[in-house]
PDB file of N, CA and C in Angstrom:
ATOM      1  N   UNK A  23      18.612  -9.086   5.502  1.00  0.00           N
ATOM      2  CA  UNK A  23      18.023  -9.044   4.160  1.00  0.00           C
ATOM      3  C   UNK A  23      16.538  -9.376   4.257  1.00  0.00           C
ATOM      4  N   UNK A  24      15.686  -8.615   3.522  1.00  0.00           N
ATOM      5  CA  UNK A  24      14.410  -8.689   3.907  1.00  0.00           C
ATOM      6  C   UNK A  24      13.809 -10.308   2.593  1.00  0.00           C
ATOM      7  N   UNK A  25      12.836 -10.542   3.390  1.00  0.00           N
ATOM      8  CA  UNK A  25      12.411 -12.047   2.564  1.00  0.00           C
ATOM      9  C   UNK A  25      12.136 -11.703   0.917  1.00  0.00           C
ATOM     10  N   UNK A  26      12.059 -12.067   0.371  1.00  0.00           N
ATOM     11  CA  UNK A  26      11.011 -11.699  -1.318  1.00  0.00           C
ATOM     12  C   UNK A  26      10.405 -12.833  -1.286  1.00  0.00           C
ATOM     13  N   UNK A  27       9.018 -12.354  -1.247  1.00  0.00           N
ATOM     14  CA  UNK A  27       7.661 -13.388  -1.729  1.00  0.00           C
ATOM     15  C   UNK A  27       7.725 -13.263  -2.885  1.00  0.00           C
ATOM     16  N   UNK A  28       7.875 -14.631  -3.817  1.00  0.00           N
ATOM     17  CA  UNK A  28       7.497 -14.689  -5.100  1.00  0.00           C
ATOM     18  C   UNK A  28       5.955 -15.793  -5.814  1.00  0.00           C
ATOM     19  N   UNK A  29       5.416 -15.921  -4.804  1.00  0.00           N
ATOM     20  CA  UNK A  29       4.535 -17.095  -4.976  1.00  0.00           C
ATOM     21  C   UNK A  29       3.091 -16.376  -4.315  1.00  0.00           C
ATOM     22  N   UNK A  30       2.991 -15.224  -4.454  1.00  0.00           N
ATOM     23  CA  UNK A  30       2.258 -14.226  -3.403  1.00  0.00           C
ATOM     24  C   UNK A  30       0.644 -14.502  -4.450  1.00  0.00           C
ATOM     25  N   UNK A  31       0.835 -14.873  -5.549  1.00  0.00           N
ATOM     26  CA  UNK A  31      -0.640 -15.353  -6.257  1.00  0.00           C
ATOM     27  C   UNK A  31      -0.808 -17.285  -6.540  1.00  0.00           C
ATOM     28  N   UNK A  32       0.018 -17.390  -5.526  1.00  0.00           N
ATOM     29  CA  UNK A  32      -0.540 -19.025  -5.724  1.00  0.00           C
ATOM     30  C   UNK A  32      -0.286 -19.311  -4.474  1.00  0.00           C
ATOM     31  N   UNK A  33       0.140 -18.699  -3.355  1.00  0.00           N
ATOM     32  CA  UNK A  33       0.201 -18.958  -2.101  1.00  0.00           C
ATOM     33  C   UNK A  33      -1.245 -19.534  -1.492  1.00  0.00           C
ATOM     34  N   UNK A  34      -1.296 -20.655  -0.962  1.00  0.00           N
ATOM     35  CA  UNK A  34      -2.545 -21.411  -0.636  1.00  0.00           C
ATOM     36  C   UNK A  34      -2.218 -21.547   0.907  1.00  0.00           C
ATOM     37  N   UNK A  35      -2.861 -21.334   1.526  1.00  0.00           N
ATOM     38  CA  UNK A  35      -3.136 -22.026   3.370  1.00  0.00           C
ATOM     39  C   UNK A  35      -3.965 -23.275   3.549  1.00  0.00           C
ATOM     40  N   UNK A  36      -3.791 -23.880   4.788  1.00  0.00           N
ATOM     41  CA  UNK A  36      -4.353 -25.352   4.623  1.00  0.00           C
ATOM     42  C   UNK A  36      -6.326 -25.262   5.118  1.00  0.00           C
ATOM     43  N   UNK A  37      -6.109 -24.036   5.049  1.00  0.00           N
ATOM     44  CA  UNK A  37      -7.691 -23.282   5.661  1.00  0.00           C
ATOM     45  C   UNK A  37      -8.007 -22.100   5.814  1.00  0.00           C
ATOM     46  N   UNK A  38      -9.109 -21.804   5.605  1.00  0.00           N
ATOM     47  CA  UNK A  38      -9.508 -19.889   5.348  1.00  0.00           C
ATOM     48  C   UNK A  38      -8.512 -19.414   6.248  1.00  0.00           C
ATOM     49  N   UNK A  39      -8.072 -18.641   6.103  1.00  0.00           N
ATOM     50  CA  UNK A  39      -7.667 -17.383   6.902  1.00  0.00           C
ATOM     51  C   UNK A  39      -6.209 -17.648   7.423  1.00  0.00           C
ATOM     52  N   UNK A  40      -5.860 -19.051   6.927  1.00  0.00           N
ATOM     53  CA  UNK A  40      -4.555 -19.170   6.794  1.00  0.00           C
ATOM     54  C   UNK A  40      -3.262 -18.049   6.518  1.00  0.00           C
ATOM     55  N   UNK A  41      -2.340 -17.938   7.762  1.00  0.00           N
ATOM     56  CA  UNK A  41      -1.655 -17.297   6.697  1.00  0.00           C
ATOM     57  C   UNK A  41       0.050 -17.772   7.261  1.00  0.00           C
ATOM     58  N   UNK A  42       0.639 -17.182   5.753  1.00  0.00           N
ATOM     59  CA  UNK A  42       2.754 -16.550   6.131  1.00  0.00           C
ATOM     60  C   UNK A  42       2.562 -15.520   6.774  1.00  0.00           C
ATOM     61  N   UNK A  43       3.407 -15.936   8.087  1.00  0.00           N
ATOM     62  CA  UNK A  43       4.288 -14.568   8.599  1.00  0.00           C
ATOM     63  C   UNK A  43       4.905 -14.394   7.586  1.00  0.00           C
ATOM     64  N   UNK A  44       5.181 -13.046   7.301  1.00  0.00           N
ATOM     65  CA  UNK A  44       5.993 -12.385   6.413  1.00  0.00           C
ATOM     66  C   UNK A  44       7.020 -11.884   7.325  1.00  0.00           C
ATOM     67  N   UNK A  45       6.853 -10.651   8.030  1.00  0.00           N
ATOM     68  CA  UNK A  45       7.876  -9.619   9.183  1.00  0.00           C
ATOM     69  C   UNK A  45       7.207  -9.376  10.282  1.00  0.00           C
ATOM     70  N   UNK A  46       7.912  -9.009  10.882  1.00  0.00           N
ATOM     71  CA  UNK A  46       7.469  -8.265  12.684  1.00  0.00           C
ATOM     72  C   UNK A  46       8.483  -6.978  12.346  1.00  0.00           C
ATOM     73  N   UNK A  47       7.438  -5.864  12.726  1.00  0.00           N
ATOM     74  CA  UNK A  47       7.793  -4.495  12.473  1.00  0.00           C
ATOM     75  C   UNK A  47       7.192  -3.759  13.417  1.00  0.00           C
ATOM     76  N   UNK A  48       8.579  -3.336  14.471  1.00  0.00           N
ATOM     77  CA  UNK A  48       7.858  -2.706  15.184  1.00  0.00           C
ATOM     78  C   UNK A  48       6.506  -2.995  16.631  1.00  0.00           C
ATOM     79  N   UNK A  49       6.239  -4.232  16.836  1.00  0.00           N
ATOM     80  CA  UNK A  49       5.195  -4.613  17.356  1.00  0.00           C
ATOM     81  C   UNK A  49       4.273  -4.920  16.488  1.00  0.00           C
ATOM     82  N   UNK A  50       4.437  -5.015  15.193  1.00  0.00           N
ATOM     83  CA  UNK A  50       2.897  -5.068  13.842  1.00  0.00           C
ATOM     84  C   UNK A  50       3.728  -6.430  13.328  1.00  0.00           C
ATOM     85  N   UNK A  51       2.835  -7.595  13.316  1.00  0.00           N
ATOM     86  CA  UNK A  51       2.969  -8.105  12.031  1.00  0.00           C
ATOM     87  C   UNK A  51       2.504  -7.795  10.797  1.00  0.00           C
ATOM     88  N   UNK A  52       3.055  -9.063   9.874  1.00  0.00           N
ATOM     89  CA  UNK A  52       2.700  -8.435   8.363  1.00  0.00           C
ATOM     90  C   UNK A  52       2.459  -9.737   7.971  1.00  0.00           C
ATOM     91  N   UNK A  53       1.373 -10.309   7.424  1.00  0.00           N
ATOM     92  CA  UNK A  53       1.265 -11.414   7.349  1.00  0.00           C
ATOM     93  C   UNK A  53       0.405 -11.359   5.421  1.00  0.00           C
ATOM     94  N   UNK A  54       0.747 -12.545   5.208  1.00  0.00           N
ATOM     95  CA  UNK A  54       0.011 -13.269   3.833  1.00  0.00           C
ATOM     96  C   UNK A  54      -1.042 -14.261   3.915  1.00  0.00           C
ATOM     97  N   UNK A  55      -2.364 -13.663   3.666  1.00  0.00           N
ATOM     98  CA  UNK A  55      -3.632 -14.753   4.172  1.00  0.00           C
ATOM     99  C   UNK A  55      -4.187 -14.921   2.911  1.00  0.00           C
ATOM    100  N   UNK A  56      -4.353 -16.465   2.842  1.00  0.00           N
ATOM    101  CA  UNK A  56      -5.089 -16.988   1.527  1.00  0.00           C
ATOM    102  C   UNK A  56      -6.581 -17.331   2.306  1.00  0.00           C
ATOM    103  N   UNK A  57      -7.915 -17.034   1.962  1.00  0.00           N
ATOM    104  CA  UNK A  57      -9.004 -17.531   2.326  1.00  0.00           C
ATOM    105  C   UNK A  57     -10.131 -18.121   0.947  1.00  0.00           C
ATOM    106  N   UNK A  58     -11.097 -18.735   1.187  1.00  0.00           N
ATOM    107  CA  UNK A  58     -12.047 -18.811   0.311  1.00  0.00           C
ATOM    108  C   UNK A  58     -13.522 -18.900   0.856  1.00  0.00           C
ATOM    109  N   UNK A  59     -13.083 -18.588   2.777  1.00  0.00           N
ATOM    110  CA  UNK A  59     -14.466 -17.875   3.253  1.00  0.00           C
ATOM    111  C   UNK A  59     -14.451 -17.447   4.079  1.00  0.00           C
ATOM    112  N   UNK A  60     -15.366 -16.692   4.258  1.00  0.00           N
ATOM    113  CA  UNK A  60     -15.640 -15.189   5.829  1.00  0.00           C
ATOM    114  C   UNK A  60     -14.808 -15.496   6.816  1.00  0.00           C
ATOM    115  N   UNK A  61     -14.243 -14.624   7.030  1.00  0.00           N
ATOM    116  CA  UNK A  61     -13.803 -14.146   8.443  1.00  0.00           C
ATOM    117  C   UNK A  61     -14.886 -14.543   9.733  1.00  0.00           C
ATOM    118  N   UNK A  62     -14.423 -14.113  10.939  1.00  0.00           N
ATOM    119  CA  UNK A  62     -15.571 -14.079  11.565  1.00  0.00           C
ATOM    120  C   UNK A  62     -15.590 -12.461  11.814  1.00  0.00           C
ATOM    121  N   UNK A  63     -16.804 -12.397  12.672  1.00  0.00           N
ATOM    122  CA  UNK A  63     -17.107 -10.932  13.103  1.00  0.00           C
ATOM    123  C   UNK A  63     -16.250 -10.641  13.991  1.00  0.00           C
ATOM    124  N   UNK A  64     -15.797  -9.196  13.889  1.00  0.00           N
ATOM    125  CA  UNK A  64     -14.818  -8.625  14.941  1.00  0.00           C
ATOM    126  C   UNK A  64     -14.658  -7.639  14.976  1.00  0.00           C
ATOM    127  N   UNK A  65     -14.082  -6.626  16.330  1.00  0.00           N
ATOM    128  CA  UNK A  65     -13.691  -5.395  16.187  1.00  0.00           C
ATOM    129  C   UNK A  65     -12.155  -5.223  16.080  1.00  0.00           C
ATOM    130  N   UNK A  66     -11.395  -4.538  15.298  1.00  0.00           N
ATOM    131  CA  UNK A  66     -10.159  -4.805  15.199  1.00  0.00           C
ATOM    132  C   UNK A  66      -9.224  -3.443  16.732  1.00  0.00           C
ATOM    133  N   UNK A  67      -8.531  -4.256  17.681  1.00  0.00           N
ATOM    134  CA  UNK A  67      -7.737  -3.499  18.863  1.00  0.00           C
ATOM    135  C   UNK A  67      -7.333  -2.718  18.293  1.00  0.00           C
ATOM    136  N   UNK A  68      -6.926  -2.135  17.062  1.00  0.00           N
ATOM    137  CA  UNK A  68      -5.650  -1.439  16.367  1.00  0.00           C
ATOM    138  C   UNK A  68      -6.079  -0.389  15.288  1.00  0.00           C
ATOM    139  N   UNK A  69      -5.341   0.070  14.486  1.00  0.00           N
ATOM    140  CA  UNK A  69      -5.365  -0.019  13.291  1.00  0.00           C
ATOM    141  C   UNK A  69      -4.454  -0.830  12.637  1.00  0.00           C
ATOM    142  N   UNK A  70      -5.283  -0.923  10.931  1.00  0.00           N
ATOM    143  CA  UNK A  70      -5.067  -2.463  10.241  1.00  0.00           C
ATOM    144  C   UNK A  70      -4.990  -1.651   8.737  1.00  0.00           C
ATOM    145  N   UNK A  71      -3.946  -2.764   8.210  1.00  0.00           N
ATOM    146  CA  UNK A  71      -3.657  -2.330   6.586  1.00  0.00           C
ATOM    147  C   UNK A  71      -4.368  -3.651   5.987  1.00  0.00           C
ATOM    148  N   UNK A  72      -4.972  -3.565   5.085  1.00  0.00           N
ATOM    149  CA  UNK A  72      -5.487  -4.788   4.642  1.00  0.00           C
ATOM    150  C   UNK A  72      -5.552  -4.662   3.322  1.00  0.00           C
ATOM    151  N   UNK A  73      -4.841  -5.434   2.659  1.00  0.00           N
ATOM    152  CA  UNK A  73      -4.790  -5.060   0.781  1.00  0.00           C
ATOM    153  C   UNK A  73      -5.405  -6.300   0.530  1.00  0.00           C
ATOM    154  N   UNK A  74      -6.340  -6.216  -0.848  1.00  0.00           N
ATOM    155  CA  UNK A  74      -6.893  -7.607  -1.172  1.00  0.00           C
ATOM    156  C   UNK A  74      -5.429  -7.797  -2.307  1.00  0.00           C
ATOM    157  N   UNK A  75      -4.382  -8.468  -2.692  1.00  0.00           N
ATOM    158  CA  UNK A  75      -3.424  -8.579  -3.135  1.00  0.00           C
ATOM    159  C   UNK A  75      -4.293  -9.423  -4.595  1.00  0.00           C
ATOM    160  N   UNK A  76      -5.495 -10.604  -4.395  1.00  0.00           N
ATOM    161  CA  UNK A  76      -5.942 -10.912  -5.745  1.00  0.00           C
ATOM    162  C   UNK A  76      -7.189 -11.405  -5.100  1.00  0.00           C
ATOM    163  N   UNK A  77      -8.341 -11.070  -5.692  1.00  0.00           N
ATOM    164  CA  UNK A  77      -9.819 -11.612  -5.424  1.00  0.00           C
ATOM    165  C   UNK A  77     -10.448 -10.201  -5.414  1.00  0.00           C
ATOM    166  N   UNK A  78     -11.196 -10.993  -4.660  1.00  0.00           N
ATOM    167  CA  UNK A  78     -12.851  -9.846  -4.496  1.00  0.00           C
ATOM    168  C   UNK A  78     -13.150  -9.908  -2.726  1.00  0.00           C
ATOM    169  N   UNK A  79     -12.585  -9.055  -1.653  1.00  0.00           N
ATOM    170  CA  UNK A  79     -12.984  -9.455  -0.797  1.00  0.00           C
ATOM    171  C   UNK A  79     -14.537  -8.128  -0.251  1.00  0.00           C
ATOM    172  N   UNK A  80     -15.298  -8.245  -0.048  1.00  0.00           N
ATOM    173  CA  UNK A  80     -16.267  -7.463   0.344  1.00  0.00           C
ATOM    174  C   UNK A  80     -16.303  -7.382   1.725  1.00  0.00           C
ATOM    175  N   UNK A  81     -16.136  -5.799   2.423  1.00  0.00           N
ATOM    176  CA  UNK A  81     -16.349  -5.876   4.008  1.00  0.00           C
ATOM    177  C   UNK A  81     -17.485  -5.369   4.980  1.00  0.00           C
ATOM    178  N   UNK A  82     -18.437  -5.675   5.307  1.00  0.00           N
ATOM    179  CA  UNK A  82     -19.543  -5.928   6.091  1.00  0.00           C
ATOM    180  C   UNK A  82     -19.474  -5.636   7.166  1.00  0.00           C
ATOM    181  N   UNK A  83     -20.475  -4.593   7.861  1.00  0.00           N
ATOM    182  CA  UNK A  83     -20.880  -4.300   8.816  1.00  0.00           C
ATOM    183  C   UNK A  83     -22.501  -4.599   9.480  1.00  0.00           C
ATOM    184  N   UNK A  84     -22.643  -4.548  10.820  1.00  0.00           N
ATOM    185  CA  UNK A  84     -23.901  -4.388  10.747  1.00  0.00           C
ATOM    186  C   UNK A  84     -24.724  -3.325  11.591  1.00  0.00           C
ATOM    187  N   UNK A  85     -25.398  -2.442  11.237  1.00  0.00           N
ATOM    188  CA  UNK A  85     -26.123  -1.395  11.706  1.00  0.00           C
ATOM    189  C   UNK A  85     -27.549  -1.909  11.910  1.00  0.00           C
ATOM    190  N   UNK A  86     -28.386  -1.981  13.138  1.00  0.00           N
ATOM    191  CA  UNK A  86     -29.964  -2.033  13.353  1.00  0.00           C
ATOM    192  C   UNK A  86     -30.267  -4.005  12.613  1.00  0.00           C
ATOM    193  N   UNK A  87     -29.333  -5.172  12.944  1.00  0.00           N
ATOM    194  CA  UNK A  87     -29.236  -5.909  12.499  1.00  0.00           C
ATOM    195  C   UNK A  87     -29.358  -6.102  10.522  1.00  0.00           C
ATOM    196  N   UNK A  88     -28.776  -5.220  10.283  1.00  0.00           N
ATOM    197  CA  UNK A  88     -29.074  -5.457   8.920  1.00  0.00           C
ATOM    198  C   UNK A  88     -27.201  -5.053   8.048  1.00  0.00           C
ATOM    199  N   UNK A  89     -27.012  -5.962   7.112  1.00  0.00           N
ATOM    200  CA  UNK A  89     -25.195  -5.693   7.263  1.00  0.00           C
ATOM    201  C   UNK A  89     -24.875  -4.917   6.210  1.00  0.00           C
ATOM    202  N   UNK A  90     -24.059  -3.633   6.180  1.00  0.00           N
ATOM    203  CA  UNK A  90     -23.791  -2.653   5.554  1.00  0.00           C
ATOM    204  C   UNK A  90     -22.378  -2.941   4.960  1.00  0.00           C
ATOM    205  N   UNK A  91     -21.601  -1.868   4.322  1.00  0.00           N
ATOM    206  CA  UNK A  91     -20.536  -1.588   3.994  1.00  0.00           C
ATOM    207  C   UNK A  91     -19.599  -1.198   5.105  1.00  0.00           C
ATOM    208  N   UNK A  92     -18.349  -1.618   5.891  1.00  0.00           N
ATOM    209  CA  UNK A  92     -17.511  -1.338   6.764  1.00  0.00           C
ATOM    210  C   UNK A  92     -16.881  -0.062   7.023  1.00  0.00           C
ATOM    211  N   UNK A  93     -16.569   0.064   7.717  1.00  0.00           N
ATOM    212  CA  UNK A  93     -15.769   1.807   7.855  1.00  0.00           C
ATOM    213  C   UNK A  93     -14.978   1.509   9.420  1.00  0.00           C
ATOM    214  N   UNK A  94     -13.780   2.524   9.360  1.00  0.00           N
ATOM    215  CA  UNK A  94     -12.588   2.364  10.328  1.00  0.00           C
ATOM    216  C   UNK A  94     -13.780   2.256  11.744  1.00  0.00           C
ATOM    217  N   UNK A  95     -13.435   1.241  12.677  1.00  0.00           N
ATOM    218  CA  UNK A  95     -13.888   0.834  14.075  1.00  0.00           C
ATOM    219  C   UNK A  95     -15.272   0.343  14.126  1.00  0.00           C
ATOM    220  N   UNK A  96     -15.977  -0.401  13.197  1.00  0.00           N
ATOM    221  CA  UNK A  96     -16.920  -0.799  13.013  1.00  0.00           C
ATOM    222  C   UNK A  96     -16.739  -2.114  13.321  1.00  0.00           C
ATOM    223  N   UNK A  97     -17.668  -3.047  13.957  1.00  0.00           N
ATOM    224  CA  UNK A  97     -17.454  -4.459  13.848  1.00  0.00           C
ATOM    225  C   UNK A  97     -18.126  -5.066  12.850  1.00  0.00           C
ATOM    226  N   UNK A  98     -16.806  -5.947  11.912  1.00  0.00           N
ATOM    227  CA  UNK A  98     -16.441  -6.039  10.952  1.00  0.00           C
ATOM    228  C   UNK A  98     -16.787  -7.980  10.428  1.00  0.00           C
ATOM    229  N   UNK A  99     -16.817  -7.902   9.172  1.00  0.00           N
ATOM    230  CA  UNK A  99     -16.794  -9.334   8.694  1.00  0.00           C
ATOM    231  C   UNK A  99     -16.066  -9.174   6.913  1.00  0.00           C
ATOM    232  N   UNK A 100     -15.158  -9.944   6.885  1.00  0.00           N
ATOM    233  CA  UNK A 100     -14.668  -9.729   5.742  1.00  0.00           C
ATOM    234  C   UNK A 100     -15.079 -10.826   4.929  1.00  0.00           C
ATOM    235  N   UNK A 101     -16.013 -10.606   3.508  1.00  0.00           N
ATOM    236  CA  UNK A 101     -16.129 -11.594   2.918  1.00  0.00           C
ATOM    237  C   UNK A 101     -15.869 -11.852   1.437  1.00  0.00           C
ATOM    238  N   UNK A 102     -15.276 -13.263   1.356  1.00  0.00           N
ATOM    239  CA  UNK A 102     -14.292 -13.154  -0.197  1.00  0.00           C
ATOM    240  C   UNK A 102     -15.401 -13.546  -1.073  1.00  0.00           C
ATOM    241  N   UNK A 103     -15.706 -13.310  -2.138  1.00  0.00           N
ATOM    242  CA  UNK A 103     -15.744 -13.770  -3.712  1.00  0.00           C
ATOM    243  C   UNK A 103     -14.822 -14.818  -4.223  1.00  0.00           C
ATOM    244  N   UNK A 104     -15.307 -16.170  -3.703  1.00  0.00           N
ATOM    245  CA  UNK A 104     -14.020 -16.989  -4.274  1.00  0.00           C
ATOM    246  C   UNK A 104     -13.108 -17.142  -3.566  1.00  0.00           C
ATOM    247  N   UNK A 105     -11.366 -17.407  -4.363  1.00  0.00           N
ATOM    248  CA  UNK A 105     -10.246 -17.264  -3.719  1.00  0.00           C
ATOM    249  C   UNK A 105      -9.770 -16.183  -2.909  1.00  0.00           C
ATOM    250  N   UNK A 106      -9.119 -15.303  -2.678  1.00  0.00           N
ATOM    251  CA  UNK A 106      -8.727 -13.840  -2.110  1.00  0.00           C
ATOM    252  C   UNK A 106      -7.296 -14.059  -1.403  1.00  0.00           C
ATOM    253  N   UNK A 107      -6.542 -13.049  -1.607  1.00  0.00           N
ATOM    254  CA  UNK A 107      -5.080 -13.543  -1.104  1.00  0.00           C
ATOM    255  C   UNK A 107      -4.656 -11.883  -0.301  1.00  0.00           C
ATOM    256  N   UNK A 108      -4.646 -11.906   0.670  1.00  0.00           N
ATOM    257  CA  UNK A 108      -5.156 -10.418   1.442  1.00  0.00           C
ATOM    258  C   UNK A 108      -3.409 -10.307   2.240  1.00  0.00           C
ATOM    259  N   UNK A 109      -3.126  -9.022   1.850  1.00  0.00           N
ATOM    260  CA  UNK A 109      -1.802  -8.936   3.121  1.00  0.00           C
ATOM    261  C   UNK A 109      -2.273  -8.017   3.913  1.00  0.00           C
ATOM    262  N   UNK A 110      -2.159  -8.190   5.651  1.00  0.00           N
ATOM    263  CA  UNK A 110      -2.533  -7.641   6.554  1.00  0.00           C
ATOM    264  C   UNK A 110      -1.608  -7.193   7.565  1.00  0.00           C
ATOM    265  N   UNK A 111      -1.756  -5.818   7.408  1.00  0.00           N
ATOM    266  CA  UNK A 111      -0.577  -5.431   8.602  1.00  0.00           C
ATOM    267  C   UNK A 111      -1.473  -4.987   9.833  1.00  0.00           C
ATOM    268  N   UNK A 112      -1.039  -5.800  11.371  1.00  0.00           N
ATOM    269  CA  UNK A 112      -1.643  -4.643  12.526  1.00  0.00           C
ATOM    270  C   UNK A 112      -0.570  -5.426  13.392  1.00  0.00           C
ATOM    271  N   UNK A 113      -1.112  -4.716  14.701  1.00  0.00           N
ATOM    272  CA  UNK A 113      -0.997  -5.316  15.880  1.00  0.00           C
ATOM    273  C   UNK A 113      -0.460  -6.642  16.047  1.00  0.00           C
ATOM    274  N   UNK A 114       0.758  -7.102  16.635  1.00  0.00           N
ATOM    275  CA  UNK A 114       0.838  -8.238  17.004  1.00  0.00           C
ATOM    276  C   UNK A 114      -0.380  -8.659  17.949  1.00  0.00           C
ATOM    277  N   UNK A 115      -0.223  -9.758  17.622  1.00  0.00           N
ATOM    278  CA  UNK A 115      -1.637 -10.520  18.399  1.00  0.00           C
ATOM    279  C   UNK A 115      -3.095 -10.347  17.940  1.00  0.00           C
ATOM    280  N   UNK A 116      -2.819  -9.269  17.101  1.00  0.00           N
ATOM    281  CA  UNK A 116      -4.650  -8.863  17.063  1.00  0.00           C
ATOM    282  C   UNK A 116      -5.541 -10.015  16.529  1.00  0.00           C
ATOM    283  N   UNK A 117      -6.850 -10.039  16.841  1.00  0.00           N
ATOM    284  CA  UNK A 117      -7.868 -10.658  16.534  1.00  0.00           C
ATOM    285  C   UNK A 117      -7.780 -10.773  14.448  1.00  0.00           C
TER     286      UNK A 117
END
């Protein structure tokens, strides 16, 4: 029987980027991340599902040192507006 998250807008972590395992699918987790600041910079091994589930998260790149809007295989910085409650599917293990 698969889990039901019911707490998926008040779900809190004890620190940014905190998150619930949700499932392992396949080699992909699926995880529930509460943050209220940046990521760090990274290139993601995979491809990645990333839903902002509630907030404002803005994703950042940087071209000629100056930081743009993100796009698939870019190295990346995800940054919230506030709270942000993000579900992320990739790669087990990924960065």
């Amino acid at each position: 029987m698969p889990e039901i998250i019911q707490d998926a807008q008040t779900f809190r972590a004890d620190k940014a980027w905190g998150a619930r395992e949700i499932a392992r699918i396949d080699g992909a987790s699926v995880r529930l991340h509460w943050t209220d600041q940046p990521y760090k910079w990274h290139v993601n091994d995979g491809a990645e599902v990333f839903v902002v589930m509630q907030g404002v998260v803005d994703m950042h790149y940087r071209e000629n040192g100056a930081e743009k809007i993100a796009g698939v295989g870019d190295e990346h910085v995800a940054h919230p507006i506030g709270e942000a409650r993000v579900l992320v599917i990739e790669r087990e293990g990924s960065v």
